[in-house]
Structure formats: structure tokens, C-alpha cells
Amino acid sequence: MAEGKIEWTRKHLLGLRELSREEIELILDTAKSFAEVNKRSIKKTPVLRGKVVVNMFFEDSTRTRNSFTLASRRLSADVIEFTKKSSALSKGETLLDTARNLEAMGVDLVVIRHNAGGTPKLLSRSIDACVVNAGDGFHEHPTQALLDVYTIREKFGSLDGLKIGIVGDIANSRVARSNVYAMTKLGAEVTLIGPPTLMPPIGDLPVKVSNSFDDVIESLDVVNMLRVQFERLSSNPFPSKREYTRLFGLTEQRMKRAKDNIAVMHPGPMNRGMEIESSVADGANSLILKQVTNGIAVRMAVLFLVSRAPE
Amino acid sequence: MGNKINTNELLIKNGRVIDPLNEIDSVCDVLIEAGKICEVGKPHKELPEEKVIDASGKIVCPGFIDMHVHFREPGDEEEETIRSGSHAAVAGGYTSVVCMPNTDPTIQDETSIEFVHRMGRQTRKTHVYAMGALTKDRKGVELSEMGLMAGAGAVGFTDDGTGLQDASVMRKALKYASMFGLVVSQHCQDNSLAGNGVINAGFNSTLLGLPGMSPLAEELMLWRDIQLNKSIKTKYHAQHISTKGSVDIIRRAKQEGIPVTCEVTPHHLLLNEQTVAEYDTNYKMNPPLRTEEDIAALKEAVKEGVIDALITDHAPHLQSEKELEFLYAPFGIIGLESALPLFEKALIEDGIIEWSELIAMLTCRPAEILGINDTKGSFTKGKWGDVTIFDPEEKWQIDVNKFISKARNCPFHGWNVKGRVSCTIVGGEVRYSSERN
Ligand SMILES: [Zn+2]
């Protein structure tokens, strides 16, 4: 495994805000060695043999779920898929009841996706199993951000001094939050780009904010286009899709003003033609499919590390 | 209430008697005869030992009045009942409480007001009053039967739990209520701004990824109501205010002579929004916990007398509900049994005010807002013999497992505090004693 300078001590991965640069680098280095495994013809390693992982998804996400399932299987774990459309008190059973029941079945790791911020933390306080946050409300999505920085590091060697733009619905995006923590800790300069109606209070976060994509596009080394989450928008924060695309879409025209080797990223699923034009999403600068590939190795690293954490 | 003949006699000796209304603060005795206050000072009359309470080293004051509690009856008796709530109230030194009408069914007619009174009387602990809904089903559209409820003994009207959104309905409500001289109590919250917020809006809500509730949601409705009341001039009361902006608005309105009173809870004086960081739903309340700046402004307002009443907003919930995800768990915490030492911590320990001012906000001032000052809130001769005796120095640790309330949703569990109720007397009868319990 990776020759980390530090020891991994966390039993849960709830978010990246509390992680140090060293811890993030340890995950990335560990992921790199797992990526090697994924290139072999038999893509399996026995490190989680005998362990049980449950994927608790309270929100649709085929992509993230498949990635976690594959990651668990490649580590030789048994995987339970648990799906529930909504949470809260349905049939009188609470989330914690459900989790305690699963734990009674001998679950060692819980991967949880939930539409309410903070639920993984709530869970980690109440059960003994390791908890991995697979996205909670608009709080954090740590493994997505880890695979993003992994992919950037793969292309540029390091994030130090890179100029990264995160574009779109920052207010409702857990990806944006986790990205900010990971990217800035690894030395990148991050600019959040979007209309003020989609920009939350940023307090003392070490980022810049711009309401003009055109003002900053030329300076960027990486651009991460967020998905506009119409399902989360209670009222329209912008007048029309057309206007949004004109102001904040990654169009071919806008790409002409970008650096030649700009890296184009998107956490998916994309609203093609809305926040990103198809030709750009599938173009030479796009790392979008790379992100998906790297997601498995990164999640293997996370599951491996938390499962090995001292009690 | 209290239509039965009362022969209770009691002599409370050697306590530090504080009666803010009558500006009494001295070591003396309080004599109760026939359940009513008879004499304060050095009564010549002596009573047999079993009718004498030695209050040496303790503060003796008019019984506390909490003008904002939720006893969940009718409808959610598993959370709390008027009975269990009343037991909790006297344990916290409260001799009168006012139940909010947001029960299921809503308290909005004569029968339900009478029901609350009857359950309170039968329990024989604290006096239990009720406010009626301001609008039918608290929907904010049609006025409730305020006159009939007033006749049944309602002490005010409120749609608490939610604010009355429509300005023209609110104006009508204020005008109509002015006929009865009863207070219109508002949970100030503009829903269009509050949205689905569950914590204070701001950077903290960015970090936690929880929808925020803007302070402006509270302030805008408060400001609107005060403007509406400028010409109507009826009794208007802002419930559980929580922001610096609200304090500024109320201070100004009072200076301009527009009738407005307000109340504040212990949690908004002691806890800031950062406490939510662990997603512990015991910190989920409405209005949400705000910033240190807001807390400082509330304390300053207490000092200046801009705050009229101290309340608990005692809001019991089932453990299973509070175990839900932060977004889905209900708002509210309980507070009757821990209120006194928490107010002590927030206001006395910090040197903001003295005991007599704190007691005023727990006794004569709410009594006046509620219009029950003819019988409650002071030691004036002839008032009900409602007395709270507490040791201001006694140190103890708040333990929710020892609460009498049915509920346990309290963020102050484990806090080391000072000041403890030792005896609560209602109508000359000892209804709670820490030695007995
Ligand atoms: Zn309220």
C-alpha cells in the first residue's frame, strides 16, 4: 500500500472540511495503488474479505451507488443494497432504527446517501460501524471531491497554484463545498462562479467569487461545471435556461477563450446543452469519463482506510 | 378559576422577599390567609409549625408565570399532557402557565378553552391558562371566535407555531381583538423568507449544508405588525424574539409609544448557532439559534427593559421524533424545569441585571400583558397566594432523566448551574417541594 507519511486514524469519512492536506494526500496515494489493481485482468484484492458493506441510499444516484458497489466488491467485501425513497418517519421506523437493525446483521461499513445535510454524522454517533458519506443534502460529497482532485492531480501532477473555477449552483451543491475544501487544501486557487441567487454566504472560505464567467474563463486551468439541480430549486433563481446557458454555460464559444489545455470536469449527470454543451463535454479537454474511472479507486481507498482505522 | 373556598394558611419566614411590583426587596415574612396574600413584612400572627416554612437564605417571590408553553393536549398526549406539564411547571417554580393553541385539534373555541382550564384545575398543580387561535385552524384567513373565547377565559390570541402571513387579515385581527383588551401574540415569521429553513441563515448554514432561516423573516413581520398597530394601538406581543434587528425595532416602537411587548427564551440568551454543528436535533428550534451578536443585543435589551417577559416555549417532543434527521426533526425544546438557573446564568451571573428585575420579567410583567394582574404576579394584599421559593446559590447539574416532564428534548443536559426552586406554593398550598420530591 501507499507509503503515507501519516497514519490514518478516522473511522468515518463524513466530509473534507475536517481533513488535513496530509490526510487527503494519503487517500489519493492509496487510491493510486488501487488504480493499479483496477488495471489487472482480475480486478480484486482481498483487503475487505469477510466485511459487510451496506449501501444505504435514500436518494437516487445510480452513478455513485454503482461506483461504491464496485469498489466494495473489488475489495472482496459483501455488499447489501438498501434503498428507500424517502426517509424520516415512515411506517414508524426512523433512520436510526434502520441503521441499528442493519448493524445487528453484522454490517461493518455503512455508505450513506441522504437528502438531509448532517445525516451521516448523526448516524456515526449512533452506531459502531464505519460511516462513509456518499453525499448528504447540500452539505458534503467527499468522495466526489476526492475523485475530482485525484483526476486533476493525474493531469497536472499537483494542484499547487492551479486556478480552478467551480461554476453554477453553488448554494445547493455538496460537490462545490467538498471541492472547495479539497482543492484549496491542496494549494489551488478556487473561484466560485454563478449568479448571486445561487451563491451562499461564503464567510471566511479561502475562495474568490465571480458573477461573470467571461471575466475569469481565460485564467482558469480547470473548470468544474456543476449540475443545475432543478429538483432542489424551490423557486427560479434565474429567469430562463436560455439566459443561464448564455451567462454560465460552458459553450464552445466560451471554450475558445479558455487556455488550450484547460481541464473540463463535471460531476454528472449532465444537463447537456444547459450548463455544458455536448461538444465540450465530449471534447478533447474533457476529463469527465476519467472522473468516473477514478471514482472507483478513490472509493476503494476510502473504504480501505476507514475500515483499518483504530477503534 | 379557584371558585372553591380556600382556608389555606401559611407563613413563610425569614426569606429575602422580592416583590418587584411593590418594590419590596428585604428579609421578612409573607403571610397567606384563605389562600390569598395577607401580609408582607413582620406579621404579628404566629402559625403552628406545620404551617410555617423557613425560607432563610432563600428568595421568596410571587409565583413565576410562563406565558408560553406547549402542553400538547388535546391531540398529542404521548408528548406531554396538561397534567404532566403542570407537574413539570411547579417543579420549575411556575404557578401560572399559558398553553399555546397549536394543538390538534386547535384550541379555538369556548369548549377547548374550558377543557384546558378544567384539566389544569383537576391536576391541582399550577394555574393553567390558554390562548386561543387568532384565526380559524391557524390558517391565517378567517378570524377565530375571539369574543366567545374571551368569555371562556382565554388570556390572548395567537397562531403560534406560525406567523399570520396576510397583512390585511392581521390588521383585522388587531382591530377585532382590541374590543376585548386581550393580547394578540405573534410568532413573527414571514414564510416567504423563512422558506424551509431549519437553522439561522448565514455562513453557518453554508458550512452545515442546512437550509437557513433569515433573521429578516422575523424582523419584517414584526416591523409590519408594529406599523399596523400604530393606529390601532391594541395589545400586541412579539413571541420569542431572537435577533438584534427585532430588538432594535421593538426599542424604537416603544420610544414612539406604539404598544408592543415581547418575550425571550433562555436558549436564545445562552446558545448560538454554532451549537448546531453536530446536527444534534436538541438544538433545533424555531426561531433558530442565532449569533453571538444577537445574543449580546438580547441581553442589552433585557438590561434596558426592552424585554418584557421571560418564557420557556416549553415544547415537548417524542424521543423518536427528535432522533430523525436534522432536516425532518420537529422544532422545539423543553424548558420548565431548568429555566430559573438558565436565566440566572444568562442574566445574573453575567451581571446584566439583578434578581428583582429578573423576577419582574417572570411575574408582574407577564401578568400585566395577560391581564391577570388583578389576581397574579405580585404580593399585593388580596392576590392569590402564589409563591416561589428558591435558593439562588444552590449548585446542581441539569439531568434530563430526572425531569418530571414526559419529554427529554433539552440541550442543557449535563450543564452545571446555580439557583434551584425549593418550594412552589399555589393558592396557599404547597404544590411542589424539593425536599419531598
Ligand atoms: Zn412560536
PDB file of N, CA, C and O in Angstrom, chain A residues 52-57 72 78-82 102-103 107-112:
ATOM      1  N   VAL A  52     -18.755  -6.643   5.744  1.00  0.00           N
ATOM      2  CA  VAL A  52     -20.040  -6.382   5.106  1.00  0.00           C
ATOM      3  C   VAL A  52     -20.232  -4.866   4.945  1.00  0.00           C
ATOM      4  O   VAL A  52     -20.095  -4.114   5.911  1.00  0.00           O
ATOM      5  N   VAL A  53     -20.509  -4.474   3.723  1.00  0.00           N
ATOM      6  CA  VAL A  53     -20.758  -3.061   3.430  1.00  0.00           C
ATOM      7  C   VAL A  53     -22.227  -2.914   3.060  1.00  0.00           C
ATOM      8  O   VAL A  53     -22.750  -3.710   2.290  1.00  0.00           O
ATOM      9  N   VAL A  54     -22.894  -1.908   3.645  1.00  0.00           N
ATOM     10  CA  VAL A  54     -24.259  -1.646   3.200  1.00  0.00           C
ATOM     11  C   VAL A  54     -24.287  -0.290   2.500  1.00  0.00           C
ATOM     12  O   VAL A  54     -23.730   0.688   2.990  1.00  0.00           O
ATOM     13  N   ASN A  55     -24.903  -0.288   1.339  1.00  0.00           N
ATOM     14  CA  ASN A  55     -25.124   0.963   0.615  1.00  0.00           C
ATOM     15  C   ASN A  55     -26.504   1.470   0.981  1.00  0.00           C
ATOM     16  O   ASN A  55     -27.503   0.938   0.507  1.00  0.00           O
ATOM     17  N   MET A  56     -26.572   2.453   1.839  1.00  0.00           N
ATOM     18  CA  MET A  56     -27.875   2.992   2.234  1.00  0.00           C
ATOM     19  C   MET A  56     -28.145   4.239   1.421  1.00  0.00           C
ATOM     20  O   MET A  56     -27.621   5.297   1.714  1.00  0.00           O
ATOM     21  N   PHE A  57     -28.980   4.096   0.406  1.00  0.00           N
ATOM     22  CA  PHE A  57     -29.248   5.251  -0.459  1.00  0.00           C
ATOM     23  C   PHE A  57     -30.679   5.716  -0.304  1.00  0.00           C
ATOM     24  O   PHE A  57     -31.610   5.007  -0.672  1.00  0.00           O
ATOM     25  N   SER A  72     -16.476  -1.763  -3.348  1.00  0.00           N
ATOM     26  CA  SER A  72     -16.576  -2.740  -2.255  1.00  0.00           C
ATOM     27  C   SER A  72     -16.266  -4.142  -2.762  1.00  0.00           C
ATOM     28  O   SER A  72     -15.536  -4.910  -2.124  1.00  0.00           O
ATOM     29  N   ASP A  78     -18.685  -8.177   1.165  1.00  0.00           N
ATOM     30  CA  ASP A  78     -20.077  -8.483   0.818  1.00  0.00           C
ATOM     31  C   ASP A  78     -20.853  -7.178   0.835  1.00  0.00           C
ATOM     32  O   ASP A  78     -20.650  -6.356   1.727  1.00  0.00           O
ATOM     33  N   VAL A  79     -21.733  -7.014  -0.137  1.00  0.00           N
ATOM     34  CA  VAL A  79     -22.443  -5.745  -0.248  1.00  0.00           C
ATOM     35  C   VAL A  79     -23.953  -5.949  -0.115  1.00  0.00           C
ATOM     36  O   VAL A  79     -24.524  -6.831  -0.765  1.00  0.00           O
ATOM     37  N   ILE A  80     -24.565  -5.160   0.752  1.00  0.00           N
ATOM     38  CA  ILE A  80     -26.029  -5.138   0.853  1.00  0.00           C
ATOM     39  C   ILE A  80     -26.514  -3.834   0.242  1.00  0.00           C
ATOM     40  O   ILE A  80     -25.994  -2.771   0.581  1.00  0.00           O
ATOM     41  N   GLU A  81     -27.480  -3.944  -0.645  1.00  0.00           N
ATOM     42  CA  GLU A  81     -28.047  -2.722  -1.225  1.00  0.00           C
ATOM     43  C   GLU A  81     -29.336  -2.397  -0.492  1.00  0.00           C
ATOM     44  O   GLU A  81     -30.230  -3.220  -0.382  1.00  0.00           O
ATOM     45  N   PHE A  82     -29.395  -1.205   0.010  1.00  0.00           N
ATOM     46  CA  PHE A  82     -30.584  -0.786   0.748  1.00  0.00           C
ATOM     47  C   PHE A  82     -31.087   0.505   0.131  1.00  0.00           C
ATOM     48  O   PHE A  82     -30.347   1.482   0.033  1.00  0.00           O
ATOM     49  N   LEU A 102     -29.579  -2.928  10.697  1.00  0.00           N
ATOM     50  CA  LEU A 102     -28.545  -3.384   9.775  1.00  0.00           C
ATOM     51  C   LEU A 102     -27.281  -3.746  10.544  1.00  0.00           C
ATOM     52  O   LEU A 102     -26.615  -4.736  10.250  1.00  0.00           O
ATOM     53  N   GLU A 103     -27.009  -2.960  11.544  1.00  0.00           N
ATOM     54  CA  GLU A 103     -25.810  -3.215  12.331  1.00  0.00           C
ATOM     55  C   GLU A 103     -25.919  -4.556  13.053  1.00  0.00           C
ATOM     56  O   GLU A 103     -24.940  -5.294  13.185  1.00  0.00           O
ATOM     57  N   VAL A 107     -23.164  -5.547   9.963  1.00  0.00           N
ATOM     58  CA  VAL A 107     -22.585  -4.635   8.976  1.00  0.00           C
ATOM     59  C   VAL A 107     -21.369  -3.919   9.555  1.00  0.00           C
ATOM     60  O   VAL A 107     -21.387  -3.470  10.691  1.00  0.00           O
ATOM     61  N   ASP A 108     -20.296  -3.859   8.777  1.00  0.00           N
ATOM     62  CA  ASP A 108     -19.081  -3.200   9.229  1.00  0.00           C
ATOM     63  C   ASP A 108     -18.955  -1.768   8.705  1.00  0.00           C
ATOM     64  O   ASP A 108     -18.393  -0.909   9.368  1.00  0.00           O
ATOM     65  N   LEU A 109     -19.445  -1.560   7.486  1.00  0.00           N
ATOM     66  CA  LEU A 109     -19.348  -0.225   6.897  1.00  0.00           C
ATOM     67  C   LEU A 109     -20.692   0.203   6.338  1.00  0.00           C
ATOM     68  O   LEU A 109     -21.370  -0.597   5.685  1.00  0.00           O
ATOM     69  N   VAL A 110     -21.034   1.427   6.600  1.00  0.00           N
ATOM     70  CA  VAL A 110     -22.268   1.980   6.046  1.00  0.00           C
ATOM     71  C   VAL A 110     -21.908   3.113   5.096  1.00  0.00           C
ATOM     72  O   VAL A 110     -21.245   4.075   5.495  1.00  0.00           O
ATOM     73  N   VAL A 111     -22.310   2.971   3.847  1.00  0.00           N
ATOM     74  CA  VAL A 111     -22.153   4.054   2.882  1.00  0.00           C
ATOM     75  C   VAL A 111     -23.519   4.707   2.772  1.00  0.00           C
ATOM     76  O   VAL A 111     -24.500   4.035   2.464  1.00  0.00           O
ATOM     77  N   ILE A 112     -23.598   5.991   3.089  1.00  0.00           N
ATOM     78  CA  ILE A 112     -24.929   6.606   3.117  1.00  0.00           C
ATOM     79  C   ILE A 112     -25.041   7.827   2.218  1.00  0.00           C
ATOM     80  O   ILE A 112     -24.170   8.699   2.201  1.00  0.00           O
TER      81      ILE A 112
END
